[in-house]
Amino acid sequence: MGPIARIIAIVAGLAGGTVLSQAPEFAQQYRQRIGGAIDELRVIVEDFNRQATEHHLNRQQALKTYAQSSDDFLRDRGASMQSTIARYETLLSQQLKLGAAAPVTKPFVLIGEPDDVVFANTLRDFVPGVPVSFAGLVWAAIGFISAWVIAALLGFSVRRVVRGRRTSPHAH
């Protein structure tokens, strides 16, 4: 590997390390947002459950009442409530998985099944953190090594093509 290729590979490695070192911080900010979403959805779901109980219904019976209504508005509200409950339960499950995961693996848990709305909003408002945690340093190392290897492989491929053209009788 020539000196310029080494410099490019090191710069790529540093860029990759810098970017991936933020994965644990992003996971933390995502986790905080998911907690806020759960808190708000809990209020809605518990209110629905309470109202159903006041009318001597459980949640499923109340949703079925909505679904069987002849009124389009009530059927739509029932479908909306069903969707809200499902999202609440999905977010709760993800929060538990994130809470149980080791700090280094939290970004993998997040990538496995992110909530699109929470993910997009976290990305929009993301504030990078200094990777002083062990997880941040691990992710920085992964990013550095990955980007360095990719840059080195790309540099090797480019050199082979350039050398091949120089030695080719059709190069002139």
PDB file of C-alpha atoms in Angstrom:
ATOM      1  CA  MET A   1       0.000   0.000   0.000  1.00  0.00           C
ATOM      2  CA  GLY A   2       1.469   3.340  -1.043  1.00  0.00           C
ATOM      3  CA  PRO A   3       1.722   6.359   1.263  1.00  0.00           C
ATOM      4  CA  ILE A   4      -1.286   8.149  -0.251  1.00  0.00           C
ATOM      5  CA  ALA A   5      -3.387   4.997  -0.031  1.00  0.00           C
ATOM      6  CA  ARG A   6      -2.350   4.597   3.624  1.00  0.00           C
ATOM      7  CA  ILE A   7      -3.352   8.172   4.388  1.00  0.00           C
ATOM      8  CA  ILE A   8      -6.715   7.696   2.666  1.00  0.00           C
ATOM      9  CA  ALA A   9      -7.277   4.429   4.547  1.00  0.00           C
ATOM     10  CA  ILE A  10      -6.400   6.054   7.883  1.00  0.00           C
ATOM     11  CA  VAL A  11      -8.666   9.052   7.193  1.00  0.00           C
ATOM     12  CA  ALA A  12     -11.474   6.684   6.193  1.00  0.00           C
ATOM     13  CA  GLY A  13     -10.829   4.658   9.344  1.00  0.00           C
ATOM     14  CA  LEU A  14     -10.973   7.762  11.514  1.00  0.00           C
ATOM     15  CA  ALA A  15     -14.195   8.889   9.829  1.00  0.00           C
ATOM     16  CA  GLY A  16     -15.742   5.438  10.273  1.00  0.00           C
ATOM     17  CA  GLY A  17     -14.604   5.310  13.890  1.00  0.00           C
ATOM     18  CA  THR A  18     -16.034   8.739  14.581  1.00  0.00           C
ATOM     19  CA  VAL A  19     -19.396   7.895  13.023  1.00  0.00           C
ATOM     20  CA  LEU A  20     -19.816   4.478  14.645  1.00  0.00           C
ATOM     21  CA  SER A  21     -18.610   5.736  18.024  1.00  0.00           C
ATOM     22  CA  GLN A  22     -21.935   7.580  18.151  1.00  0.00           C
ATOM     23  CA  ALA A  23     -24.009   4.369  17.931  1.00  0.00           C
ATOM     24  CA  PRO A  24     -24.289   3.908  21.729  1.00  0.00           C
ATOM     25  CA  GLU A  25     -25.221   7.583  22.188  1.00  0.00           C
ATOM     26  CA  PHE A  26     -27.855   7.319  19.453  1.00  0.00           C
ATOM     27  CA  ALA A  27     -29.235   4.183  21.132  1.00  0.00           C
ATOM     28  CA  GLN A  28     -29.396   6.057  24.451  1.00  0.00           C
ATOM     29  CA  GLN A  29     -31.233   9.020  22.926  1.00  0.00           C
ATOM     30  CA  TYR A  30     -33.587   6.613  21.120  1.00  0.00           C
ATOM     31  CA  ARG A  31     -34.232   4.809  24.409  1.00  0.00           C
ATOM     32  CA  GLN A  32     -35.108   8.106  26.101  1.00  0.00           C
ATOM     33  CA  ARG A  33     -37.522   8.980  23.301  1.00  0.00           C
ATOM     34  CA  ILE A  34     -39.117   5.548  23.413  1.00  0.00           C
ATOM     35  CA  GLY A  35     -39.656   6.035  27.148  1.00  0.00           C
ATOM     36  CA  GLY A  36     -41.463   9.312  26.476  1.00  0.00           C
ATOM     37  CA  ALA A  37     -43.634   7.700  23.803  1.00  0.00           C
ATOM     38  CA  ILE A  38     -44.500   4.838  26.164  1.00  0.00           C
ATOM     39  CA  ASP A  39     -45.428   7.272  28.937  1.00  0.00           C
ATOM     40  CA  GLU A  40     -47.862   9.093  26.645  1.00  0.00           C
ATOM     41  CA  LEU A  41     -49.322   5.929  25.129  1.00  0.00           C
ATOM     42  CA  ARG A  42     -49.753   4.440  28.620  1.00  0.00           C
ATOM     43  CA  VAL A  43     -52.076   7.333  29.545  1.00  0.00           C
ATOM     44  CA  ILE A  44     -54.221   6.662  26.471  1.00  0.00           C
ATOM     45  CA  VAL A  45     -54.296   2.864  26.883  1.00  0.00           C
ATOM     46  CA  GLU A  46     -55.021   2.999  30.615  1.00  0.00           C
ATOM     47  CA  ASP A  47     -57.814   5.521  30.013  1.00  0.00           C
ATOM     48  CA  PHE A  48     -59.327   3.221  27.383  1.00  0.00           C
ATOM     49  CA  ASN A  49     -59.061   0.223  29.724  1.00  0.00           C
ATOM     50  CA  ARG A  50     -60.616   2.216  32.581  1.00  0.00           C
ATOM     51  CA  GLN A  51     -63.553   3.325  30.427  1.00  0.00           C
ATOM     52  CA  ALA A  52     -64.080  -0.219  29.176  1.00  0.00           C
ATOM     53  CA  THR A  53     -64.116  -1.495  32.776  1.00  0.00           C
ATOM     54  CA  GLU A  54     -66.634   1.190  33.772  1.00  0.00           C
ATOM     55  CA  HIS A  55     -68.941  -0.269  31.111  1.00  0.00           C
ATOM     56  CA  HIS A  56     -68.283  -3.846  32.291  1.00  0.00           C
ATOM     57  CA  LEU A  57     -66.089  -4.686  29.302  1.00  0.00           C
ATOM     58  CA  ASN A  58     -62.526  -5.848  29.004  1.00  0.00           C
ATOM     59  CA  ARG A  59     -60.225  -4.325  26.399  1.00  0.00           C
ATOM     60  CA  GLN A  60     -60.993  -6.917  23.711  1.00  0.00           C
ATOM     61  CA  GLN A  61     -64.745  -6.603  24.230  1.00  0.00           C
ATOM     62  CA  ALA A  62     -64.521  -2.810  23.970  1.00  0.00           C
ATOM     63  CA  LEU A  63     -62.513  -3.052  20.747  1.00  0.00           C
ATOM     64  CA  LYS A  64     -65.008  -5.576  19.382  1.00  0.00           C
ATOM     65  CA  THR A  65     -67.844  -3.161  20.234  1.00  0.00           C
ATOM     66  CA  TYR A  66     -66.119  -0.494  18.163  1.00  0.00           C
ATOM     67  CA  ALA A  67     -65.451  -2.918  15.293  1.00  0.00           C
ATOM     68  CA  GLN A  68     -69.092  -4.082  15.160  1.00  0.00           C
ATOM     69  CA  SER A  69     -70.554  -0.583  15.193  1.00  0.00           C
ATOM     70  CA  SER A  70     -72.654   0.474  12.217  1.00  0.00           C
ATOM     71  CA  ASP A  71     -71.074   3.936  12.484  1.00  0.00           C
ATOM     72  CA  ASP A  72     -67.978   4.390  10.273  1.00  0.00           C
ATOM     73  CA  PHE A  73     -66.489   6.898  12.708  1.00  0.00           C
ATOM     74  CA  LEU A  74     -66.709   4.473  15.640  1.00  0.00           C
ATOM     75  CA  ARG A  75     -65.268   1.603  13.566  1.00  0.00           C
ATOM     76  CA  ASP A  76     -62.368   3.863  12.540  1.00  0.00           C
ATOM     77  CA  ARG A  77     -61.795   4.973  16.149  1.00  0.00           C
ATOM     78  CA  GLY A  78     -61.735   1.328  17.199  1.00  0.00           C
ATOM     79  CA  ALA A  79     -59.150   0.517  14.526  1.00  0.00           C
ATOM     80  CA  SER A  80     -57.120   3.535  15.627  1.00  0.00           C
ATOM     81  CA  MET A  81     -57.267   2.422  19.259  1.00  0.00           C
ATOM     82  CA  GLN A  82     -56.249  -1.112  18.271  1.00  0.00           C
ATOM     83  CA  SER A  83     -53.243   0.370  16.453  1.00  0.00           C
ATOM     84  CA  THR A  84     -52.363   2.556  19.454  1.00  0.00           C
ATOM     85  CA  ILE A  85     -52.473  -0.433  21.812  1.00  0.00           C
ATOM     86  CA  ALA A  86     -50.336  -2.533  19.451  1.00  0.00           C
ATOM     87  CA  ARG A  87     -47.736   0.242  19.166  1.00  0.00           C
ATOM     88  CA  TYR A  88     -47.704   0.677  22.951  1.00  0.00           C
ATOM     89  CA  GLU A  89     -47.062  -3.039  23.446  1.00  0.00           C
ATOM     90  CA  THR A  90     -44.376  -3.115  20.739  1.00  0.00           C
ATOM     91  CA  LEU A  91     -42.563  -0.140  22.274  1.00  0.00           C
ATOM     92  CA  LEU A  92     -42.778  -1.723  25.734  1.00  0.00           C
ATOM     93  CA  SER A  93     -41.216  -4.905  24.370  1.00  0.00           C
ATOM     94  CA  GLN A  94     -38.432  -2.969  22.684  1.00  0.00           C
ATOM     95  CA  GLN A  95     -37.797  -0.940  25.842  1.00  0.00           C
ATOM     96  CA  LEU A  96     -37.388  -4.180  27.809  1.00  0.00           C
ATOM     97  CA  LYS A  97     -34.969  -5.580  25.212  1.00  0.00           C
ATOM     98  CA  LEU A  98     -32.931  -2.363  25.198  1.00  0.00           C
ATOM     99  CA  GLY A  99     -32.864  -2.333  28.990  1.00  0.00           C
ATOM    100  CA  ALA A 100     -31.645  -5.920  29.176  1.00  0.00           C
ATOM    101  CA  ALA A 101     -28.974  -5.549  26.479  1.00  0.00           C
ATOM    102  CA  ALA A 102     -25.335  -4.881  27.279  1.00  0.00           C
ATOM    103  CA  PRO A 103     -24.268  -1.318  26.380  1.00  0.00           C
ATOM    104  CA  VAL A 104     -22.179  -2.526  23.427  1.00  0.00           C
ATOM    105  CA  THR A 105     -25.125  -4.476  21.945  1.00  0.00           C
ATOM    106  CA  LYS A 106     -27.869  -1.837  22.364  1.00  0.00           C
ATOM    107  CA  PRO A 107     -27.342  -0.440  18.824  1.00  0.00           C
ATOM    108  CA  PHE A 108     -27.914  -3.946  17.411  1.00  0.00           C
ATOM    109  CA  VAL A 109     -31.144  -4.292  19.414  1.00  0.00           C
ATOM    110  CA  LEU A 110     -32.283  -0.910  18.123  1.00  0.00           C
ATOM    111  CA  ILE A 111     -31.473  -1.756  14.499  1.00  0.00           C
ATOM    112  CA  GLY A 112     -33.312  -5.079  14.838  1.00  0.00           C
ATOM    113  CA  GLU A 113     -36.782  -3.554  15.087  1.00  0.00           C
ATOM    114  CA  PRO A 114     -36.814   0.232  15.332  1.00  0.00           C
ATOM    115  CA  ASP A 115     -40.006   2.223  15.617  1.00  0.00           C
ATOM    116  CA  ASP A 116     -39.966   4.326  12.444  1.00  0.00           C
ATOM    117  CA  VAL A 117     -41.397   7.469  14.052  1.00  0.00           C
ATOM    118  CA  VAL A 118     -39.162   7.372  17.133  1.00  0.00           C
ATOM    119  CA  PHE A 119     -36.113   6.505  15.006  1.00  0.00           C
ATOM    120  CA  ALA A 120     -36.730   9.363  12.550  1.00  0.00           C
ATOM    121  CA  ASN A 121     -37.291  11.869  15.351  1.00  0.00           C
ATOM    122  CA  THR A 122     -34.197  10.687  17.221  1.00  0.00           C
ATOM    123  CA  LEU A 123     -32.144  11.034  14.049  1.00  0.00           C
ATOM    124  CA  ARG A 124     -33.574  14.501  13.385  1.00  0.00           C
ATOM    125  CA  ASP A 125     -32.709  15.765  16.877  1.00  0.00           C
ATOM    126  CA  PHE A 126     -29.580  13.675  17.495  1.00  0.00           C
ATOM    127  CA  VAL A 127     -26.812  15.405  19.440  1.00  0.00           C
ATOM    128  CA  PRO A 128     -23.467  13.584  19.199  1.00  0.00           C
ATOM    129  CA  GLY A 129     -21.814  12.595  22.427  1.00  0.00           C
ATOM    130  CA  VAL A 130     -18.186  12.082  23.337  1.00  0.00           C
ATOM    131  CA  PRO A 131     -17.530   8.321  23.267  1.00  0.00           C
ATOM    132  CA  VAL A 132     -15.879   7.984  26.656  1.00  0.00           C
ATOM    133  CA  SER A 133     -17.828   4.866  27.530  1.00  0.00           C
ATOM    134  CA  PHE A 134     -16.481   1.396  26.826  1.00  0.00           C
ATOM    135  CA  ALA A 135     -19.314   0.814  24.339  1.00  0.00           C
ATOM    136  CA  GLY A 136     -18.461   4.053  22.520  1.00  0.00           C
ATOM    137  CA  LEU A 137     -14.814   3.067  22.260  1.00  0.00           C
ATOM    138  CA  VAL A 138     -15.730  -0.414  20.980  1.00  0.00           C
ATOM    139  CA  TRP A 139     -17.970   1.090  18.308  1.00  0.00           C
ATOM    140  CA  ALA A 140     -15.267   3.621  17.392  1.00  0.00           C
ATOM    141  CA  ALA A 141     -12.799   0.753  16.929  1.00  0.00           C
ATOM    142  CA  ILE A 142     -15.293  -1.224  14.829  1.00  0.00           C
ATOM    143  CA  GLY A 143     -15.918   1.831  12.657  1.00  0.00           C
ATOM    144  CA  PHE A 144     -12.205   2.593  12.288  1.00  0.00           C
ATOM    145  CA  ILE A 145     -11.280  -0.954  11.328  1.00  0.00           C
ATOM    146  CA  SER A 146     -14.260  -1.391   8.977  1.00  0.00           C
ATOM    147  CA  ALA A 147     -13.702   1.878   7.135  1.00  0.00           C
ATOM    148  CA  TRP A 148      -9.925   1.320   6.989  1.00  0.00           C
ATOM    149  CA  VAL A 149     -10.393  -2.154   5.486  1.00  0.00           C
ATOM    150  CA  ILE A 150     -12.953  -0.891   2.953  1.00  0.00           C
ATOM    151  CA  ALA A 151     -10.716   2.018   1.940  1.00  0.00           C
ATOM    152  CA  ALA A 152      -7.704  -0.293   1.668  1.00  0.00           C
ATOM    153  CA  LEU A 153      -9.636  -2.785  -0.471  1.00  0.00           C
ATOM    154  CA  LEU A 154     -10.964  -0.029  -2.710  1.00  0.00           C
ATOM    155  CA  GLY A 155      -7.461   1.397  -3.055  1.00  0.00           C
ATOM    156  CA  PHE A 156      -6.085  -2.032  -3.928  1.00  0.00           C
ATOM    157  CA  SER A 157      -8.803  -2.524  -6.566  1.00  0.00           C
ATOM    158  CA  VAL A 158      -8.180   0.894  -8.115  1.00  0.00           C
ATOM    159  CA  ARG A 159      -4.424   0.240  -8.274  1.00  0.00           C
ATOM    160  CA  ARG A 160      -5.004  -3.090 -10.013  1.00  0.00           C
ATOM    161  CA  VAL A 161      -7.223  -1.441 -12.623  1.00  0.00           C
ATOM    162  CA  VAL A 162      -4.739   1.407 -13.182  1.00  0.00           C
ATOM    163  CA  ARG A 163      -1.776  -0.980 -13.415  1.00  0.00           C
ATOM    164  CA  GLY A 164      -3.746  -3.219 -15.739  1.00  0.00           C
ATOM    165  CA  ARG A 165      -4.409  -0.304 -18.082  1.00  0.00           C
ATOM    166  CA  ARG A 166      -0.743   0.744 -18.039  1.00  0.00           C
ATOM    167  CA  THR A 167       0.449  -2.715 -19.020  1.00  0.00           C
ATOM    168  CA  SER A 168      -2.346  -3.354 -21.507  1.00  0.00           C
ATOM    169  CA  PRO A 169      -1.285  -3.103 -25.178  1.00  0.00           C
ATOM    170  CA  HIS A 170      -4.542  -1.222 -25.845  1.00  0.00           C
ATOM    171  CA  ALA A 171      -3.712   1.504 -23.291  1.00  0.00           C
ATOM    172  CA  HIS A 172      -2.249   3.809 -25.963  1.00  0.00           C
TER     173      HIS A 172
END
